[in-house]
Amino acid sequence: MLQEIVSNIMIYSHQYDRDTDLPVNLFPAIPEHSLYFYPRDPLVVHFPEQGTTFTCQPSILVGPQVERVNLSLGYNHLVIRVGFHPGGLHRLLHLPLHEMVDYTIPSQDFLGGGVRDVNEQLGLATDFTEMKQIVESFLLRYLPKTKPELHFDKAMQALMRAGSNLSLDYLANQSCLSFRQFERKCKERIGLSPKLFSRIIRFSKAYRMREANPAISWTSIAHAAGYFDQMHFIRDFKVFAGVTPSVVDKELAKTPSRLQADLRL
């Protein structure tokens, strides 16, 4: 029943040696909007461009992400992440997503005090299957209140599956909208312009390939992700990862965690 708005539920657990310093993990832009639960050690988020740091609430909502952040996971790290289909978070929250660009919101501000109960249950759960069921049961309460699915939402899901390799004119046509209406709907339900969203999809595919396959050359990754111009490839990494591809390799070498390698977008 949740598949109409939820793309995936993923669980990641990692324990670091408390006698060592915690590594800082690169986390560049991804096209998926998410709900996170952190039932164990808190997550610390660093914004390198702004020079600011904050400790996250035990559960957060993250909308459109353009800016790269750095993450300190905590020594006993556990995260349950709900990834939404394009438009899914808008349908759940009834909020215009352009108001959430690079913005993190405590989940209980919009989903109520039940979020606190969910985190307590997750902290007591004994296995990943139980954790998944706890989160699913929580989300099912909100399903009757979600906004209806539009042709636009299905078109943007197709764009995600195609890795951005669909023309925007084609997507507007599939959405049964004029191009100007399509752009407005994208700002409302995705939070970004169609062109920027498509760029992030393509960049994210390249970056996730690097995390998952460090032995593959950057040239092969660029072609597999749909880049046919080295200049655009490097430009997108500078915009969405904050550094060039070669510097990404150096940053990944500093930490054992691969936070995006297994994302199922």
CSV table of N, CA, C and O in Angstrom, one decimal, residues 13 37 45 60 66 85 87 96 102 110 159 182 192 195 215 220 223 228-229 232 242 249 258-259:
chain,number,residue,atom,x,y,z
A,13,SER,N,23.6,0.4,9.5
A,13,SER,CA,24.2,0.3,10.9
A,13,SER,C,25.7,0.2,10.8
A,13,SER,O,26.3,-0.5,10.0
A,37,PHE,N,15.2,8.2,10.6
A,37,PHE,CA,15.1,7.9,12.1
A,37,PHE,C,16.5,7.5,12.6
A,37,PHE,O,17.1,6.7,11.9
A,45,VAL,N,25.5,17.2,11.4
A,45,VAL,CA,25.6,17.7,10.1
A,45,VAL,C,26.5,18.9,10.0
A,45,VAL,O,26.3,19.9,10.8
A,60,ILE,N,14.2,13.2,11.2
A,60,ILE,CA,14.2,14.4,10.4
A,60,ILE,C,13.6,14.1,9.0
A,60,ILE,O,13.6,13.0,8.6
A,66,VAL,N,20.5,20.2,-2.7
A,66,VAL,CA,21.4,20.7,-3.8
A,66,VAL,C,22.8,20.8,-3.2
A,66,VAL,O,23.8,20.5,-3.8
A,85,HIS,N,9.1,8.5,-3.6
A,85,HIS,CA,9.0,8.7,-5.0
A,85,HIS,C,9.0,10.2,-5.2
A,85,HIS,O,8.5,11.0,-4.3
A,87,GLY,N,7.5,13.6,-5.7
A,87,GLY,CA,6.2,14.0,-5.4
A,87,GLY,C,5.6,13.4,-4.2
A,87,GLY,O,4.6,13.9,-3.6
A,96,PRO,N,4.5,23.0,-0.2
A,96,PRO,CA,5.2,23.3,-1.5
A,96,PRO,C,6.7,23.0,-1.2
A,96,PRO,O,7.3,23.6,-0.3
A,102,ASP,N,17.4,22.3,0.6
A,102,ASP,CA,18.6,22.3,1.5
A,102,ASP,C,18.1,22.7,3.0
A,102,ASP,O,18.8,23.4,3.7
A,110,PHE,N,5.8,18.0,11.8
A,110,PHE,CA,4.7,17.8,10.8
A,110,PHE,C,4.0,16.4,10.9
A,110,PHE,O,2.9,16.3,10.4
A,159,LEU,N,11.5,9.6,-15.1
A,159,LEU,CA,12.7,10.3,-15.2
A,159,LEU,C,13.8,9.7,-14.3
A,159,LEU,O,14.9,9.5,-14.7
A,182,PHE,N,4.2,22.7,-16.3
A,182,PHE,CA,5.1,21.6,-15.8
A,182,PHE,C,6.2,22.1,-14.9
A,182,PHE,O,6.5,21.5,-13.9
A,192,LEU,N,12.3,21.9,-7.1
A,192,LEU,CA,13.4,22.4,-8.0
A,192,LEU,C,12.8,22.5,-9.4
A,192,LEU,O,11.8,22.0,-9.7
A,195,LYS,N,15.0,21.1,-15.0
A,195,LYS,CA,16.4,21.0,-15.5
A,195,LYS,C,17.3,20.7,-14.3
A,195,LYS,O,18.2,19.8,-14.4
A,215,ALA,N,37.1,1.0,-8.4
A,215,ALA,CA,38.1,0.6,-9.4
A,215,ALA,C,37.7,1.0,-10.8
A,215,ALA,O,38.6,1.1,-11.7
A,220,SER,N,34.7,6.1,-17.5
A,220,SER,CA,33.7,5.1,-17.7
A,220,SER,C,32.4,5.4,-17.0
A,220,SER,O,31.3,5.3,-17.4
A,223,HIS,N,30.5,8.3,-18.8
A,223,HIS,CA,29.7,7.8,-19.9
A,223,HIS,C,28.5,7.0,-19.5
A,223,HIS,O,27.4,7.1,-20.0
A,228,PHE,N,28.3,13.3,-21.8
A,228,PHE,CA,29.1,13.2,-23.0
A,228,PHE,C,30.0,14.4,-23.2
A,228,PHE,O,30.6,14.6,-24.2
A,229,ASP,N,30.2,15.1,-22.1
A,229,ASP,CA,31.0,16.3,-22.1
A,229,ASP,C,31.8,16.4,-20.8
A,229,ASP,O,31.1,16.5,-19.7
A,232,HIS,N,30.9,19.4,-18.4
A,232,HIS,CA,29.7,19.4,-17.7
A,232,HIS,C,29.8,18.4,-16.5
A,232,HIS,O,29.2,18.6,-15.4
A,242,GLY,N,30.7,19.8,-4.3
A,242,GLY,CA,31.6,20.8,-3.8
A,242,GLY,C,33.1,20.7,-4.2
A,242,GLY,O,33.9,21.6,-3.8
A,249,ASP,N,37.7,11.2,-4.6
A,249,ASP,CA,38.5,10.0,-4.2
A,249,ASP,C,39.2,10.2,-2.9
A,249,ASP,O,39.3,9.3,-2.1
A,258,ARG,N,30.2,4.1,3.3
A,258,ARG,CA,29.8,4.5,1.9
A,258,ARG,C,28.3,4.7,2.0
A,258,ARG,O,27.5,3.7,2.0
A,259,LEU,N,27.9,5.9,2.2
A,259,LEU,CA,26.5,6.2,2.6
A,259,LEU,C,25.5,6.3,1.4
A,259,LEU,O,24.3,6.2,1.6
